[in-house]
Coordinates of N, CA and C in Angstrom, one line a residue:
M281 N 47.5 -65.9 9.4 CA 48.5 -66.8 9.3 C 47.9 -68.2 9.3
A282 N 48.4 -69.1 8.4 CA 47.9 -70.4 8.4 C 49.1 -71.4 8.4
Q283 N 49.0 -72.4 9.2 CA 50.1 -73.4 9.3 C 49.6 -74.8 8.9
D284 N 50.4 -75.6 8.2 CA 50.1 -76.9 7.8 C 50.8 -77.9 8.8
H285 N 50.1 -78.5 9.6 CA 50.6 -79.5 10.6 C 50.4 -80.9 10.2
S286 N 50.1 -81.2 9.0 CA 49.7 -82.5 8.5 C 50.9 -83.4 8.5
Q287 N 52.2 -82.9 8.4 CA 53.4 -83.8 8.4 C 53.9 -84.0 9.8
S288 N 53.3 -83.4 10.8 CA 53.8 -83.5 12.2 C 53.5 -84.9 12.8
P289 N 54.5 -85.4 13.5 CA 54.2 -86.7 14.2 C 53.2 -86.5 15.3
Y290 N 52.9 -85.3 15.7 CA 51.9 -85.0 16.8 C 50.6 -84.7 16.2
V291 N 50.2 -85.2 15.1 CA 48.9 -84.8 14.5 C 47.7 -85.4 15.2
D292 N 47.8 -86.5 15.9 CA 46.7 -87.0 16.7 C 46.5 -86.1 17.9
Y293 N 45.2 -85.8 18.2 CA 44.8 -85.0 19.3 C 44.4 -85.8 20.5
P294 N 44.6 -85.5 21.7 CA 45.5 -84.5 22.2 C 47.0 -85.0 22.3
Q295 N 47.9 -84.1 22.1 CA 49.3 -84.4 22.3 C 50.0 -83.2 22.9
E296 N 51.1 -83.5 23.6 CA 51.9 -82.4 24.2 C 53.2 -82.4 23.5
V297 N 53.6 -81.2 23.1 CA 54.9 -81.0 22.5 C 55.7 -80.1 23.4
A298 N 56.7 -80.7 24.0 CA 57.5 -80.0 25.0 C 58.4 -79.0 24.3
L299 N 58.3 -77.7 24.6 CA 59.2 -76.7 24.0 C 60.4 -76.6 24.9
G300 N 61.6 -76.5 24.2 CA 62.8 -76.2 24.9 C 63.1 -74.8 25.1
L301 N 64.2 -74.4 25.6 CA 64.6 -73.0 25.8 C 64.7 -72.3 24.5
G302 N 64.0 -71.2 24.4 CA 64.0 -70.5 23.1 C 62.9 -70.9 22.2
G303 N 61.9 -71.7 22.6 CA 60.8 -72.1 21.8 C 61.1 -73.2 20.8
K304 N 62.2 -73.9 21.0 CA 62.6 -75.0 20.1 C 61.9 -76.3 20.5
S305 N 61.2 -77.0 19.6 CA 60.5 -78.2 19.9 C 61.2 -79.4 19.4
G306 N 62.2 -79.2 18.5 CA 62.9 -80.3 17.9 C 62.2 -80.8 16.6
L307 N 61.1 -80.2 16.3 CA 60.4 -80.5 15.0 C 60.9 -79.6 13.9
E308 N 60.7 -80.1 12.7 CA 61.1 -79.3 11.5 C 60.2 -78.1 11.4
Q309 N 60.7 -77.1 10.6 CA 59.9 -75.9 10.4 C 58.6 -76.2 9.9
V310 N 57.5 -75.6 10.4 CA 56.1 -75.9 9.9 C 55.9 -74.9 8.8
P311 N 55.4 -75.4 7.6 CA 55.1 -74.5 6.5 C 54.0 -73.5 6.9
T312 N 54.3 -72.2 6.7 CA 53.4 -71.2 7.2 C 53.2 -70.2 6.0
D313 N 51.9 -69.8 5.9 CA 51.5 -68.8 4.9 C 51.0 -67.6 5.6
Y314 N 51.3 -66.4 5.1 CA 50.9 -65.2 5.7 C 50.0 -64.5 4.7
N315 N 48.9 -64.0 5.1 CA 48.0 -63.2 4.3 C 48.2 -61.7 4.7
W316 N 49.1 -61.1 4.0 CA 49.4 -59.7 4.3 C 48.3 -58.7 4.0
L317 N 47.4 -59.0 3.0 CA 46.3 -58.1 2.7 C 45.3 -58.1 3.9
A318 N 45.0 -59.3 4.5 CA 44.1 -59.3 5.6 C 44.8 -58.6 6.8
F319 N 46.1 -58.8 7.0 CA 46.8 -58.1 8.1 C 46.7 -56.6 7.9
L320 N 46.9 -56.1 6.7 CA 46.8 -54.7 6.4 C 45.4 -54.1 6.7
G321 N 44.4 -54.9 6.2 CA 43.0 -54.5 6.5 C 42.7 -54.4 8.0
D322 N 43.1 -55.4 8.7 CA 42.9 -55.5 10.2 C 43.6 -54.3 10.8
A323 N 44.8 -54.0 10.4 CA 45.6 -52.9 11.0 C 44.9 -51.5 10.7
L324 N 44.3 -51.4 9.5 CA 43.6 -50.2 9.1 C 42.3 -50.0 9.9
V325 N 41.6 -51.1 10.2 CA 40.4 -51.1 11.0 C 40.7 -50.7 12.4
W326 N 41.7 -51.3 13.0 CA 42.0 -51.0 14.4 C 42.7 -49.6 14.5
G327 N 43.5 -49.2 13.5 CA 44.1 -47.9 13.5 C 43.0 -46.8 13.4
G328 N 42.0 -47.1 12.5 CA 40.9 -46.1 12.4 C 40.1 -46.0 13.7
A329 N 39.9 -47.1 14.3 CA 39.1 -47.1 15.6 C 39.9 -46.3 16.7
A330 N 41.2 -46.6 16.7 CA 42.0 -45.8 17.7 C 42.1 -44.3 17.4
W331 N 42.1 -44.0 16.1 CA 42.1 -42.6 15.7 C 40.8 -41.9 16.1
L332 N 39.7 -42.6 15.8 CA 38.4 -42.1 16.1 C 38.2 -41.9 17.6
L333 N 38.7 -42.8 18.4 CA 38.6 -42.7 19.9 C 39.5 -41.6 20.4
G334 N 40.8 -41.5 19.9 CA 41.7 -40.6 20.4 C 41.5 -39.2 19.9
F335 N 41.1 -39.0 18.7 CA 41.0 -37.6 18.2 C 39.6 -37.1 18.0
V336 N 38.6 -37.9 18.2 CA 37.2 -37.5 18.1 C 36.5 -37.7 19.4
A337 N 36.4 -38.9 19.9 CA 35.6 -39.2 21.1 C 36.2 -38.6 22.4
L338 N 37.5 -38.7 22.6 CA 38.0 -38.2 23.9 C 37.9 -36.7 24.0
P339 N 38.3 -35.9 22.9 CA 38.1 -34.5 23.0 C 36.7 -34.1 23.2
L340 N 35.7 -34.8 22.6 CA 34.3 -34.5 22.8 C 33.9 -34.7 24.2
I341 N 34.4 -35.8 24.8 CA 34.0 -36.2 26.2 C 34.6 -35.1 27.1
F342 N 35.9 -34.7 26.9 CA 36.5 -33.7 27.7 C 35.8 -32.4 27.7
R343 N 35.3 -32.0 26.5 CA 34.5 -30.8 26.3 C 33.2 -30.8 27.1
L344 N 32.6 -32.0 27.0 CA 31.3 -32.1 27.7 C 31.5 -32.1 29.2
V345 N 32.6 -32.7 29.7 CA 32.9 -32.7 31.2 C 33.2 -31.2 31.6
R346 N 34.0 -30.5 30.8 CA 34.3 -29.1 31.2 C 33.2 -28.2 31.3
R347 N 32.1 -28.4 30.5 CA 30.9 -27.5 30.5 C 30.2 -27.7 31.8
R348 N 30.3 -28.8 32.4 CA 29.5 -29.0 33.7 C 30.1 -28.4 34.8

């Protein structure tokens, strides 16, 4: 996700933007771009790692522990 804050009156660093109840800051909507392909790739990598851990590594570890 990328956001363009160049139109914000708070562009100078450092600044504090007080958020109200519900996350409202009183500023206009910030233009935001989403890179869904990168998100999908990231989800596949983390999903593959979770699958490898849950369905390969953990059963192997349990089998090794039971043998002892």
